[in-house]
Tab-separated table of C-alpha atoms in Angstrom:
chain	number	residue	atom	x	y	z
A	23	MET	CA	-231.424	-18.691	-49.330
A	24	LYS	CA	-233.362	-15.600	-48.352
A	25	VAL	CA	-234.036	-14.797	-44.753
A	26	ASN	CA	-237.667	-14.031	-44.051
A	27	SER	CA	-237.667	-10.956	-41.895
A	28	SER	CA	-241.331	-10.223	-41.953
A	29	PRO	CA	-242.417	-9.273	-38.464
A	30	ASN	CA	-245.997	-10.264	-39.228
A	31	LYS	CA	-245.334	-13.958	-39.656
A	32	VAL	CA	-244.984	-15.702	-36.305
A	33	ASN	CA	-243.289	-19.066	-35.908
A	34	SER	CA	-245.652	-21.800	-34.746
A	35	LEU	CA	-244.810	-23.566	-31.497
A	36	LYS	CA	-244.255	-26.915	-33.242
A	37	HIS	CA	-241.893	-25.398	-35.806
A	38	VAL	CA	-239.888	-23.585	-33.137
A	39	LEU	CA	-239.514	-26.540	-30.805
A	40	PHE	CA	-239.060	-29.216	-33.476
A	41	GLY	CA	-236.768	-26.958	-35.496
A	42	SER	CA	-234.482	-26.458	-32.514
A	43	LEU	CA	-234.725	-30.087	-31.390
A	44	ILE	CA	-233.987	-31.719	-34.751
A	45	GLY	CA	-230.651	-29.942	-35.182
A	46	THR	CA	-229.268	-30.912	-31.805
A	47	THR	CA	-230.594	-34.459	-32.242
A	48	ILE	CA	-228.597	-34.717	-35.460
A	49	GLU	CA	-225.646	-33.078	-33.707
A	50	PHE	CA	-225.496	-35.676	-30.951
A	51	PHE	CA	-226.316	-38.550	-33.291
A	52	ASP	CA	-223.412	-37.526	-35.538
A	53	PHE	CA	-221.101	-36.769	-32.658
A	54	TYR	CA	-221.784	-39.936	-30.718
A	55	ILE	CA	-221.620	-42.345	-33.645
A	56	TYR	CA	-218.147	-40.900	-34.160
A	57	ALA	CA	-217.389	-41.343	-30.450
A	58	ASN	CA	-218.564	-44.961	-30.595
A	59	ALA	CA	-216.549	-45.604	-33.744
A	60	ALA	CA	-213.477	-43.877	-32.273
A	61	VAL	CA	-213.497	-46.426	-29.451
A	62	LEU	CA	-214.757	-49.532	-31.251
A	63	VAL	CA	-213.800	-49.254	-34.937
A	64	PHE	CA	-211.286	-46.577	-35.923
A	65	PRO	CA	-208.352	-47.923	-33.832
A	66	LYS	CA	-208.339	-51.085	-35.978
A	67	LEU	CA	-209.328	-49.645	-39.368
A	68	PHE	CA	-207.606	-46.251	-39.397
A	69	PHE	CA	-204.866	-46.526	-36.751
A	70	PRO	CA	-203.643	-50.124	-36.835
A	71	GLY	CA	-200.631	-50.843	-34.639
A	72	SER	CA	-199.066	-53.366	-32.340
A	73	ASN	CA	-200.197	-51.561	-29.177
A	74	PRO	CA	-204.019	-51.418	-28.772
A	75	THR	CA	-203.838	-48.644	-26.155
A	76	VAL	CA	-201.801	-46.418	-28.490
A	77	SER	CA	-204.266	-47.089	-31.322
A	78	ILE	CA	-207.192	-46.062	-29.104
A	79	ILE	CA	-205.393	-42.877	-27.988
A	80	GLU	CA	-204.593	-41.972	-31.618
A	81	SER	CA	-208.217	-42.570	-32.556
A	82	LEU	CA	-209.511	-40.488	-29.655
A	83	ALA	CA	-207.109	-37.712	-30.685
A	84	THR	CA	-209.094	-37.358	-33.933
A	85	PHE	CA	-212.210	-37.204	-31.762
A	86	SER	CA	-210.754	-34.080	-30.106
A	87	ILE	CA	-210.234	-32.270	-33.433
A	88	ALA	CA	-213.909	-31.318	-33.611
A	89	PHE	CA	-213.666	-29.472	-30.299
A	90	PHE	CA	-210.994	-27.186	-31.706
A	91	ALA	CA	-213.020	-26.672	-34.877
A	92	ARG	CA	-216.143	-25.782	-32.918
A	93	PRO	CA	-215.002	-22.328	-31.681
A	94	ILE	CA	-214.000	-21.494	-35.259
A	95	GLY	CA	-217.482	-22.524	-36.340
A	96	SER	CA	-218.916	-20.477	-33.473
A	97	ALA	CA	-217.013	-17.385	-34.587
A	98	VAL	CA	-217.931	-17.787	-38.274
A	99	PHE	CA	-221.558	-18.868	-37.931
A	100	GLY	CA	-222.050	-16.640	-34.887
A	101	HIS	CA	-220.883	-13.635	-36.912
A	102	TYR	CA	-223.449	-14.251	-39.633
A	103	GLY	CA	-226.107	-15.353	-37.159
A	104	ASP	CA	-225.824	-11.997	-35.397
A	105	LYS	CA	-225.480	-10.033	-38.650
A	106	ILE	CA	-227.905	-11.604	-41.146
A	107	GLY	CA	-230.118	-13.779	-38.979
A	108	ARG	CA	-230.555	-17.065	-37.161
A	109	LYS	CA	-232.451	-18.949	-39.892
A	110	THR	CA	-229.999	-18.920	-42.813
A	111	THR	CA	-227.034	-19.518	-40.528
A	112	LEU	CA	-228.705	-22.525	-38.917
A	113	VAL	CA	-229.446	-24.092	-42.296
A	114	VAL	CA	-225.835	-23.725	-43.508
A	115	ALA	CA	-224.448	-25.045	-40.195
A	116	LEU	CA	-226.714	-28.086	-40.434
A	117	LEU	CA	-225.558	-28.864	-43.987
A	118	THR	CA	-221.873	-28.445	-43.070
A	119	MET	CA	-222.268	-30.861	-40.188
A	120	GLY	CA	-224.386	-33.366	-42.114
A	121	ILE	CA	-222.270	-33.562	-45.263
A	122	SER	CA	-219.104	-34.107	-43.215
A	123	THR	CA	-220.725	-36.955	-41.275
A	124	VAL	CA	-222.011	-38.740	-44.373
A	125	ALA	CA	-218.585	-38.388	-46.010
A	126	ILE	CA	-216.959	-40.279	-43.117
A	127	GLY	CA	-219.231	-43.212	-43.905
A	128	PHE	CA	-217.708	-43.483	-47.395
A	129	LEU	CA	-214.029	-43.202	-46.398
A	130	PRO	CA	-211.593	-45.926	-47.454
A	131	THR	CA	-209.549	-47.388	-44.586
A	132	TYR	CA	-205.825	-47.489	-43.824
A	133	ALA	CA	-205.564	-50.877	-45.523
A	134	ASN	CA	-206.845	-49.295	-48.757
A	135	ILE	CA	-205.047	-45.949	-49.001
A	136	GLY	CA	-202.557	-45.888	-46.129
A	137	ILE	CA	-201.843	-42.628	-44.284
A	138	ALA	CA	-204.374	-40.741	-46.441
A	139	ALA	CA	-207.183	-42.556	-44.603
A	140	PRO	CA	-206.616	-41.032	-41.129
A	141	LEU	CA	-205.840	-37.667	-42.751
A	142	LEU	CA	-209.202	-37.654	-44.542
A	143	LEU	CA	-210.884	-38.806	-41.346
A	144	MET	CA	-209.385	-35.807	-39.531
A	145	PHE	CA	-210.459	-33.447	-42.344
A	146	PHE	CA	-214.112	-34.481	-42.189
A	147	ARG	CA	-214.005	-34.585	-38.400
A	148	PHE	CA	-212.923	-30.942	-38.584
A	149	GLY	CA	-215.910	-30.280	-40.864
A	150	GLN	CA	-218.209	-31.907	-38.308
A	151	GLY	CA	-216.863	-29.619	-35.609
A	152	LEU	CA	-217.152	-26.535	-37.806
A	153	GLY	CA	-220.854	-27.149	-38.404
A	154	LEU	CA	-221.474	-28.140	-34.797
A	155	GLY	CA	-219.911	-24.884	-33.635
A	156	GLY	CA	-222.677	-22.940	-35.340
A	157	GLU	CA	-225.504	-25.382	-34.751
A	158	TRP	CA	-225.930	-25.472	-30.984
A	159	GLY	CA	-226.066	-21.718	-30.318
A	160	GLY	CA	-228.499	-21.083	-33.136
A	161	ALA	CA	-230.795	-23.909	-32.065
A	162	VAL	CA	-230.934	-22.614	-28.485
A	163	LEU	CA	-231.631	-19.046	-29.644
A	164	LEU	CA	-234.364	-20.263	-31.980
A	165	ALA	CA	-236.121	-21.682	-28.927
A	166	ILE	CA	-235.539	-19.050	-26.246
A	167	GLU	CA	-235.964	-15.988	-28.479
A	168	ASN	CA	-239.449	-17.280	-29.296
A	169	ALA	CA	-240.272	-18.123	-25.665
A	170	PRO	CA	-243.063	-16.371	-23.729
A	171	PRO	CA	-242.218	-14.660	-20.413
A	172	GLY	CA	-241.436	-17.056	-17.582
A	173	LYS	CA	-240.933	-20.019	-19.946
A	174	ARG	CA	-237.469	-19.309	-21.326
A	175	ALA	CA	-235.702	-22.204	-19.593
A	176	TRP	CA	-238.551	-24.534	-20.599
A	177	TYR	CA	-238.241	-23.551	-24.265
A	178	GLY	CA	-234.442	-23.605	-24.015
A	179	MET	CA	-234.689	-27.170	-22.782
A	180	PHE	CA	-235.978	-28.529	-26.117
A	181	PRO	CA	-232.724	-28.250	-28.082
A	182	GLN	CA	-230.990	-29.825	-25.071
A	183	LEU	CA	-233.315	-32.834	-25.384
A	184	GLY	CA	-231.597	-33.540	-28.684
A	185	ALA	CA	-228.676	-34.952	-26.687
A	186	PRO	CA	-230.422	-37.982	-25.124
A	187	ILE	CA	-232.485	-38.575	-28.271
A	188	GLY	CA	-229.356	-38.504	-30.425
A	189	LEU	CA	-227.593	-40.802	-27.967
A	190	LEU	CA	-230.445	-43.308	-28.000
A	191	LEU	CA	-230.545	-43.294	-31.797
A	192	SER	CA	-226.783	-43.705	-32.192
A	193	GLY	CA	-226.349	-46.245	-29.401
A	194	GLY	CA	-229.410	-48.162	-30.550
A	195	THR	CA	-228.074	-48.244	-34.106
A	196	PHE	CA	-224.721	-49.651	-33.002
A	197	LEU	CA	-226.487	-52.160	-30.782
A	198	LEU	CA	-228.742	-53.287	-33.648
A	199	LEU	CA	-225.748	-53.661	-35.945
A	200	SER	CA	-223.889	-55.667	-33.316
A	201	ASP	CA	-226.850	-58.044	-33.004
A	202	THR	CA	-227.507	-58.500	-36.721
A	203	LEU	CA	-223.994	-58.561	-38.203
A	204	THR	CA	-220.998	-60.757	-37.578
A	205	LEU	CA	-217.852	-59.085	-36.285
A	206	LYS	CA	-216.307	-59.321	-39.746
A	207	GLN	CA	-219.372	-57.757	-41.399
A	208	PHE	CA	-219.458	-54.986	-38.816
A	209	PHE	CA	-215.846	-54.015	-39.492
A	210	ASN	CA	-216.179	-54.473	-43.260
A	211	TYR	CA	-219.214	-52.264	-43.794
A	212	GLY	CA	-221.597	-52.222	-40.804
A	213	TRP	CA	-219.919	-49.321	-39.015
A	214	ARG	CA	-220.536	-47.138	-42.094
A	215	ILE	CA	-224.327	-47.487	-41.942
A	216	PRO	CA	-225.001	-44.957	-39.101
A	217	PHE	CA	-222.845	-42.297	-40.775
A	218	ILE	CA	-224.550	-42.674	-44.144
A	219	ALA	CA	-228.030	-43.065	-42.620
A	220	SER	CA	-227.647	-39.693	-40.862
A	221	ALA	CA	-228.404	-38.138	-44.262
A	222	ALA	CA	-232.100	-38.867	-43.638
A	223	LEU	CA	-232.062	-36.806	-40.439
A	224	VAL	CA	-230.275	-33.968	-42.228
A	225	VAL	CA	-232.936	-33.848	-44.956
A	226	ILE	CA	-235.708	-33.653	-42.333
A	227	GLY	CA	-233.853	-30.949	-40.418
A	228	PHE	CA	-233.196	-28.975	-43.602
A	229	TYR	CA	-236.894	-29.036	-44.518
A	230	ILE	CA	-238.014	-27.899	-41.052
A	231	ARG	CA	-235.412	-25.130	-40.853
A	232	LEU	CA	-236.503	-23.692	-44.204
A	233	LYS	CA	-240.064	-23.258	-42.897
A	234	ILE	CA	-238.964	-21.199	-39.880
A	235	THR	CA	-238.935	-17.390	-39.911
A	236	GLU	CA	-236.620	-15.114	-37.957
A	237	THR	CA	-236.952	-14.806	-34.168
A	238	PRO	CA	-238.792	-11.777	-32.695
A	239	SER	CA	-235.665	-10.728	-30.772
A	240	PHE	CA	-233.523	-10.571	-33.903
A	241	LEU	CA	-236.226	-8.696	-35.840
A	242	ALA	CA	-236.465	-6.190	-32.978
A	243	SER	CA	-232.699	-5.647	-33.094
A	244	LEU	CA	-232.997	-4.878	-36.817
A	245	GLU	CA	-235.653	-2.252	-36.160
A	246	THR	CA	-233.626	-0.575	-33.414
A	247	LYS	CA	-230.419	-0.862	-35.490
A	248	LYS	CA	-228.572	-2.486	-32.592
A	249	ARG	CA	-226.487	-4.777	-34.784
A	250	VAL	CA	-222.724	-4.468	-34.388
A	251	ARG	CA	-220.170	-4.526	-37.205
A	252	ILE	CA	-218.025	-7.414	-35.936
A	253	PRO	CA	-219.702	-9.339	-33.060
A	254	LEU	CA	-216.485	-11.116	-32.045
A	255	VAL	CA	-214.638	-7.816	-31.549
A	256	THR	CA	-217.519	-6.457	-29.469
A	257	LEU	CA	-217.482	-9.605	-27.314
A	258	LEU	CA	-213.747	-9.386	-26.666
A	259	LYS	CA	-213.992	-5.679	-25.907
A	260	SER	CA	-217.136	-5.482	-23.772
A	261	TYR	CA	-217.997	-9.018	-22.621
A	262	ARG	CA	-214.675	-10.639	-21.694
A	263	ARG	CA	-215.867	-11.478	-18.182
A	264	GLU	CA	-218.975	-13.235	-19.512
A	265	LEU	CA	-216.891	-15.154	-22.057
A	266	ILE	CA	-214.337	-16.356	-19.498
A	267	PHE	CA	-216.624	-17.286	-16.643
A	268	GLY	CA	-219.408	-18.508	-18.939
A	269	THR	CA	-216.900	-20.912	-20.465
A	270	LEU	CA	-215.715	-22.165	-17.066
A	271	ALA	CA	-219.326	-22.489	-15.896
A	272	ALA	CA	-219.978	-24.991	-18.713
A	273	VAL	CA	-216.792	-27.068	-18.342
A	274	THR	CA	-218.233	-29.615	-15.902
A	275	THR	CA	-221.185	-30.331	-18.185
A	276	PHE	CA	-218.840	-31.432	-20.953
A	277	LEU	CA	-216.516	-33.394	-18.706
A	278	THR	CA	-219.404	-35.239	-17.048
A	279	PHE	CA	-220.873	-36.196	-20.404
A	280	TYR	CA	-217.689	-37.550	-21.975
A	281	LEU	CA	-216.564	-39.377	-18.853
A	282	MET	CA	-219.967	-41.082	-18.604
A	283	THR	CA	-220.040	-42.026	-22.299
A	284	VAL	CA	-216.723	-42.267	-24.180
A	285	PHE	CA	-214.412	-42.997	-21.240
A	286	THR	CA	-216.678	-45.538	-19.536
A	287	LEU	CA	-217.310	-47.357	-22.845
A	288	SER	CA	-213.577	-47.590	-23.504
A	289	TRP	CA	-212.695	-48.607	-19.936
A	290	ALA	CA	-215.495	-51.159	-19.581
A	291	THR	CA	-214.727	-52.926	-22.883
A	292	THR	CA	-210.935	-52.977	-22.433
A	293	ASP	CA	-210.293	-53.190	-18.670
A	294	LEU	CA	-213.499	-54.413	-17.042
A	295	GLY	CA	-214.178	-57.257	-19.469
A	296	TYR	CA	-217.616	-56.166	-20.711
A	297	THR	CA	-218.647	-56.892	-24.275
A	298	ARG	CA	-219.527	-53.945	-26.501
A	299	ARG	CA	-223.145	-55.078	-26.642
A	300	ASP	CA	-223.636	-55.532	-22.896
A	301	PHE	CA	-222.175	-52.185	-21.952
A	302	LEU	CA	-224.043	-50.320	-24.690
A	303	ILE	CA	-227.291	-51.676	-23.220
A	304	MET	CA	-226.300	-50.358	-19.783
A	305	GLN	CA	-225.394	-46.982	-21.264
A	306	LEU	CA	-228.617	-46.728	-23.246
A	307	PHE	CA	-230.608	-47.448	-20.106
A	308	SER	CA	-228.798	-44.615	-18.286
A	309	VAL	CA	-229.588	-42.222	-21.154
A	310	LEU	CA	-233.270	-42.485	-20.206
A	311	PHE	CA	-232.387	-40.793	-16.900
A	312	PHE	CA	-230.502	-38.133	-18.864
A	313	GLY	CA	-233.623	-37.420	-20.919
A	314	ILE	CA	-235.998	-37.364	-17.925
A	315	SER	CA	-233.835	-35.014	-15.855
A	316	ILE	CA	-233.577	-32.324	-18.568
A	317	PRO	CA	-237.230	-31.135	-18.382
A	318	ILE	CA	-237.114	-31.421	-14.577
A	319	SER	CA	-234.134	-29.061	-14.512
A	320	ALA	CA	-235.922	-26.632	-16.851
A	321	VAL	CA	-238.949	-26.415	-14.536
A	322	LEU	CA	-236.656	-25.814	-11.558
A	323	ALA	CA	-234.650	-23.214	-13.499
A	324	ASP	CA	-237.748	-21.213	-14.426
A	325	LYS	CA	-238.946	-21.355	-10.812
A	326	PHE	CA	-235.717	-20.788	-8.856
A	327	GLY	CA	-233.328	-19.363	-11.438
A	328	ARG	CA	-230.754	-20.873	-13.789
A	329	ARG	CA	-227.764	-19.952	-11.631
A	330	VAL	CA	-229.168	-21.474	-8.449
A	331	VAL	CA	-229.921	-24.806	-10.167
A	332	LEU	CA	-226.485	-24.942	-11.803
A	333	ILE	CA	-224.703	-24.143	-8.527
A	334	ILE	CA	-226.535	-26.899	-6.627
A	335	ILE	CA	-225.872	-29.491	-9.341
A	336	SER	CA	-222.187	-28.515	-9.501
A	337	ILE	CA	-221.921	-29.335	-5.797
A	338	ALA	CA	-223.678	-32.661	-6.414
A	339	ILE	CA	-221.278	-33.544	-9.271
A	340	ALA	CA	-218.272	-32.734	-7.059
A	341	ILE	CA	-219.606	-35.211	-4.468
A	342	PHE	CA	-220.404	-37.784	-7.177
A	343	GLY	CA	-216.784	-37.686	-8.343
A	344	LEU	CA	-215.656	-38.956	-4.933
A	345	PHE	CA	-217.614	-42.195	-5.512
A	346	PHE	CA	-216.348	-42.711	-9.089
A	347	SER	CA	-213.976	-45.585	-8.313
A	348	LEU	CA	-216.219	-47.171	-5.694
A	349	LEU	CA	-219.019	-47.653	-8.231
A	350	LEU	CA	-217.359	-48.001	-11.648
A	351	GLY	CA	-214.496	-50.107	-10.302
A	352	SER	CA	-216.761	-52.363	-8.258
A	353	GLY	CA	-217.022	-55.067	-10.926
A	354	ASN	CA	-220.700	-55.357	-10.008
A	355	THR	CA	-223.070	-54.842	-12.949
A	356	THR	CA	-225.831	-53.435	-10.731
A	357	LEU	CA	-223.529	-50.886	-9.086
A	358	ILE	CA	-222.032	-49.870	-12.424
A	359	THR	CA	-225.532	-49.381	-13.872
A	360	ILE	CA	-226.460	-47.236	-10.834
A	361	PHE	CA	-223.235	-45.283	-11.409
A	362	LEU	CA	-224.166	-44.619	-15.048
A	363	CYS	CA	-227.736	-43.621	-14.146
A	364	LEU	CA	-226.586	-41.232	-11.398
A	365	GLY	CA	-224.003	-39.646	-13.667
A	366	MET	CA	-226.443	-39.177	-16.534
A	367	THR	CA	-229.106	-37.763	-14.196
A	368	LEU	CA	-226.631	-35.150	-12.982
A	369	MET	CA	-225.670	-34.502	-16.596
A	370	GLY	CA	-229.303	-33.796	-17.501
A	371	LEU	CA	-229.810	-31.513	-14.513
A	372	THR	CA	-226.805	-29.370	-15.415
A	373	TYR	CA	-227.359	-29.508	-19.177
A	374	GLY	CA	-231.052	-28.566	-19.204
A	375	PRO	CA	-230.734	-24.882	-18.131
A	376	LEU	CA	-227.225	-24.339	-19.547
A	377	GLY	CA	-228.254	-23.040	-22.978
A	378	THR	CA	-230.646	-20.513	-21.472
A	379	PHE	CA	-228.106	-19.437	-18.850
A	380	LEU	CA	-225.301	-18.826	-21.379
A	381	SER	CA	-227.632	-17.018	-23.798
A	382	GLU	CA	-228.855	-14.649	-21.091
A	383	LEU	CA	-225.296	-13.442	-20.493
A	384	PHE	CA	-225.276	-11.560	-23.814
A	385	PRO	CA	-227.508	-8.989	-25.592
A	386	THR	CA	-229.285	-9.898	-28.846
A	387	GLU	CA	-226.730	-8.289	-31.177
A	388	VAL	CA	-223.902	-10.590	-29.984
A	389	ARG	CA	-225.909	-13.423	-28.407
A	390	TYR	CA	-225.378	-16.028	-31.144
A	391	SER	CA	-221.608	-15.497	-31.059
A	392	GLY	CA	-221.385	-15.193	-27.264
A	393	ALA	CA	-223.457	-18.240	-26.349
A	394	SER	CA	-221.795	-20.385	-29.030
A	395	LEU	CA	-218.247	-19.399	-28.103
A	396	THR	CA	-218.673	-19.942	-24.351
A	397	PHE	CA	-220.263	-23.334	-24.970
A	398	ASN	CA	-217.624	-24.475	-27.441
A	399	PHE	CA	-214.603	-23.100	-25.569
A	400	ALA	CA	-215.919	-25.136	-22.640
A	401	GLY	CA	-215.907	-28.117	-24.978
A	402	ILE	CA	-212.183	-27.699	-25.573
A	403	ILE	CA	-211.389	-27.460	-21.858
A	404	GLY	CA	-213.889	-30.021	-20.615
A	405	ALA	CA	-214.100	-32.562	-23.419
A	406	ALA	CA	-211.494	-32.328	-26.205
A	407	PHE	CA	-208.942	-34.467	-24.377
A	408	ALA	CA	-211.125	-35.675	-21.510
A	409	PRO	CA	-211.304	-39.345	-22.628
A	410	ILE	CA	-207.529	-39.439	-23.263
A	411	ILE	CA	-206.713	-37.710	-19.964
A	412	ALA	CA	-209.100	-39.979	-18.068
A	413	ILE	CA	-207.609	-43.128	-19.635
A	414	TRP	CA	-204.077	-41.935	-18.784
A	415	ILE	CA	-205.090	-41.095	-15.195
A	416	ALA	CA	-206.870	-44.425	-14.758
A	417	LYS	CA	-203.934	-46.408	-16.158
A	418	ASN	CA	-201.332	-44.600	-14.048
A	419	TYR	CA	-203.156	-43.665	-10.850
A	420	GLY	CA	-206.458	-45.549	-10.808
A	421	LEU	CA	-210.158	-44.691	-11.161
A	422	THR	CA	-210.185	-42.771	-7.868
A	423	TYR	CA	-208.176	-39.991	-9.483
A	424	VAL	CA	-210.494	-39.881	-12.493
A	425	GLY	CA	-213.200	-39.059	-9.951
A	426	PHE	CA	-210.983	-36.352	-8.453
A	427	TYR	CA	-210.574	-34.962	-11.980
A	428	LEU	CA	-214.367	-34.620	-12.249
A	429	SER	CA	-214.711	-33.160	-8.736
A	430	ALA	CA	-212.014	-30.544	-9.431
A	431	ALA	CA	-213.841	-29.436	-12.589
A	432	ALA	CA	-217.103	-29.162	-10.634
A	433	VAL	CA	-215.418	-26.920	-8.050
A	434	LEU	CA	-214.096	-24.715	-10.871
A	435	THR	CA	-217.599	-24.429	-12.317
A	436	PHE	CA	-219.064	-23.696	-8.883
A	437	VAL	CA	-216.665	-20.781	-8.330
A	438	SER	CA	-217.302	-19.424	-11.836
A	439	LEU	CA	-221.056	-19.449	-11.301
A	440	LEU	CA	-220.583	-17.456	-8.107
A	441	VAL	CA	-218.459	-14.711	-9.669
A	442	ILE	CA	-220.003	-14.374	-13.135
A	443	SER	CA	-221.913	-11.192	-13.990
A	444	LYS	CA	-225.529	-11.308	-12.784
A	445	LYS	CA	-226.846	-8.915	-15.415
A	446	GLU	CA	-229.591	-10.439	-17.560
A	447	HIS	CA	-230.105	-8.906	-20.986
A	448	GLN	CA	-233.440	-8.127	-22.582
A	449	PHE	CA	-234.901	-10.489	-25.195
């Protein structure tokens, strides 16, 4: 797969924006169908046991594997993305992610092959995470390194839009399956359909990515010979502060997302008495607010600055955490829906400018590696065990302390945003 490095061929706007959007759409579709299945399906089919809570925790533990694979993917794909180019690396990352997801759809269950079933599930979950680790950073750079002056946050918002689109597709698919299949059919074969169907999205993404040429920023770095031998070593040597505080600045984004999706789905269907279908409808409705708030945050970030927007939203999330139990534990469907919509709006406002903010912390020659690593290290801290921790806190101390958990993370992010380096690198 040859990288087109011709400086004369310019990427069209539609190829840039759709090429960055399609990858992250697939990413969140793949990731969230696994999250749904980890709560609704895998405990029974891959981790059967006498204690349902233990089965759910074991299932969610496999969910966390991808977060530990993601930094490895960031280091590997980031290395080649900074050395040989964004295009080829993005294509390989997409295929790694897509093949792993489709493979999960064909896995035999514990009843068929015993302990080998969860082991294979963990293997392909690791593959998902490996590809995802290289996908997000490359998609964001594809957008912002092609952006005109003053529009970087706006362009950087498009790959972020893949999150609500992927959520709507995955949630809608599970909802459709729930409505058209019996419970027995769903557990026999229905849950496999979203995993296998994701192959269609991968094919589309692969086609679009092949038509894209290298970004102007990367081509400029080739001409000035600014490439470094080992990007990861350069990051650890010269950009430790950006790595540490960039990671902490992104923690609350991850925690907010997985508390509002995976944790609430698990808690509502096991402790609040909601059916899977009813709560999925409420969640899908809240995702609309997630999608609307992302472009709003991008406009604000281009006007007032990425840091300012992120600081203000971190304060808002800290306050939101104090009302966690009051709303989610109310037992009132209207209040719980308002809770979901508020949480997802805050998620969109913090997520929209995040890719641009993290990318601007690093120069072109290490930007792919730097942005990807900060984002995915934040995933480990903020999301890898977040659903498990939240369930344990809720069971032992109540929902109020789950809210405190979110508020504490928001304070950590707030402080990190204040102390992080303010230097913005050239594109």
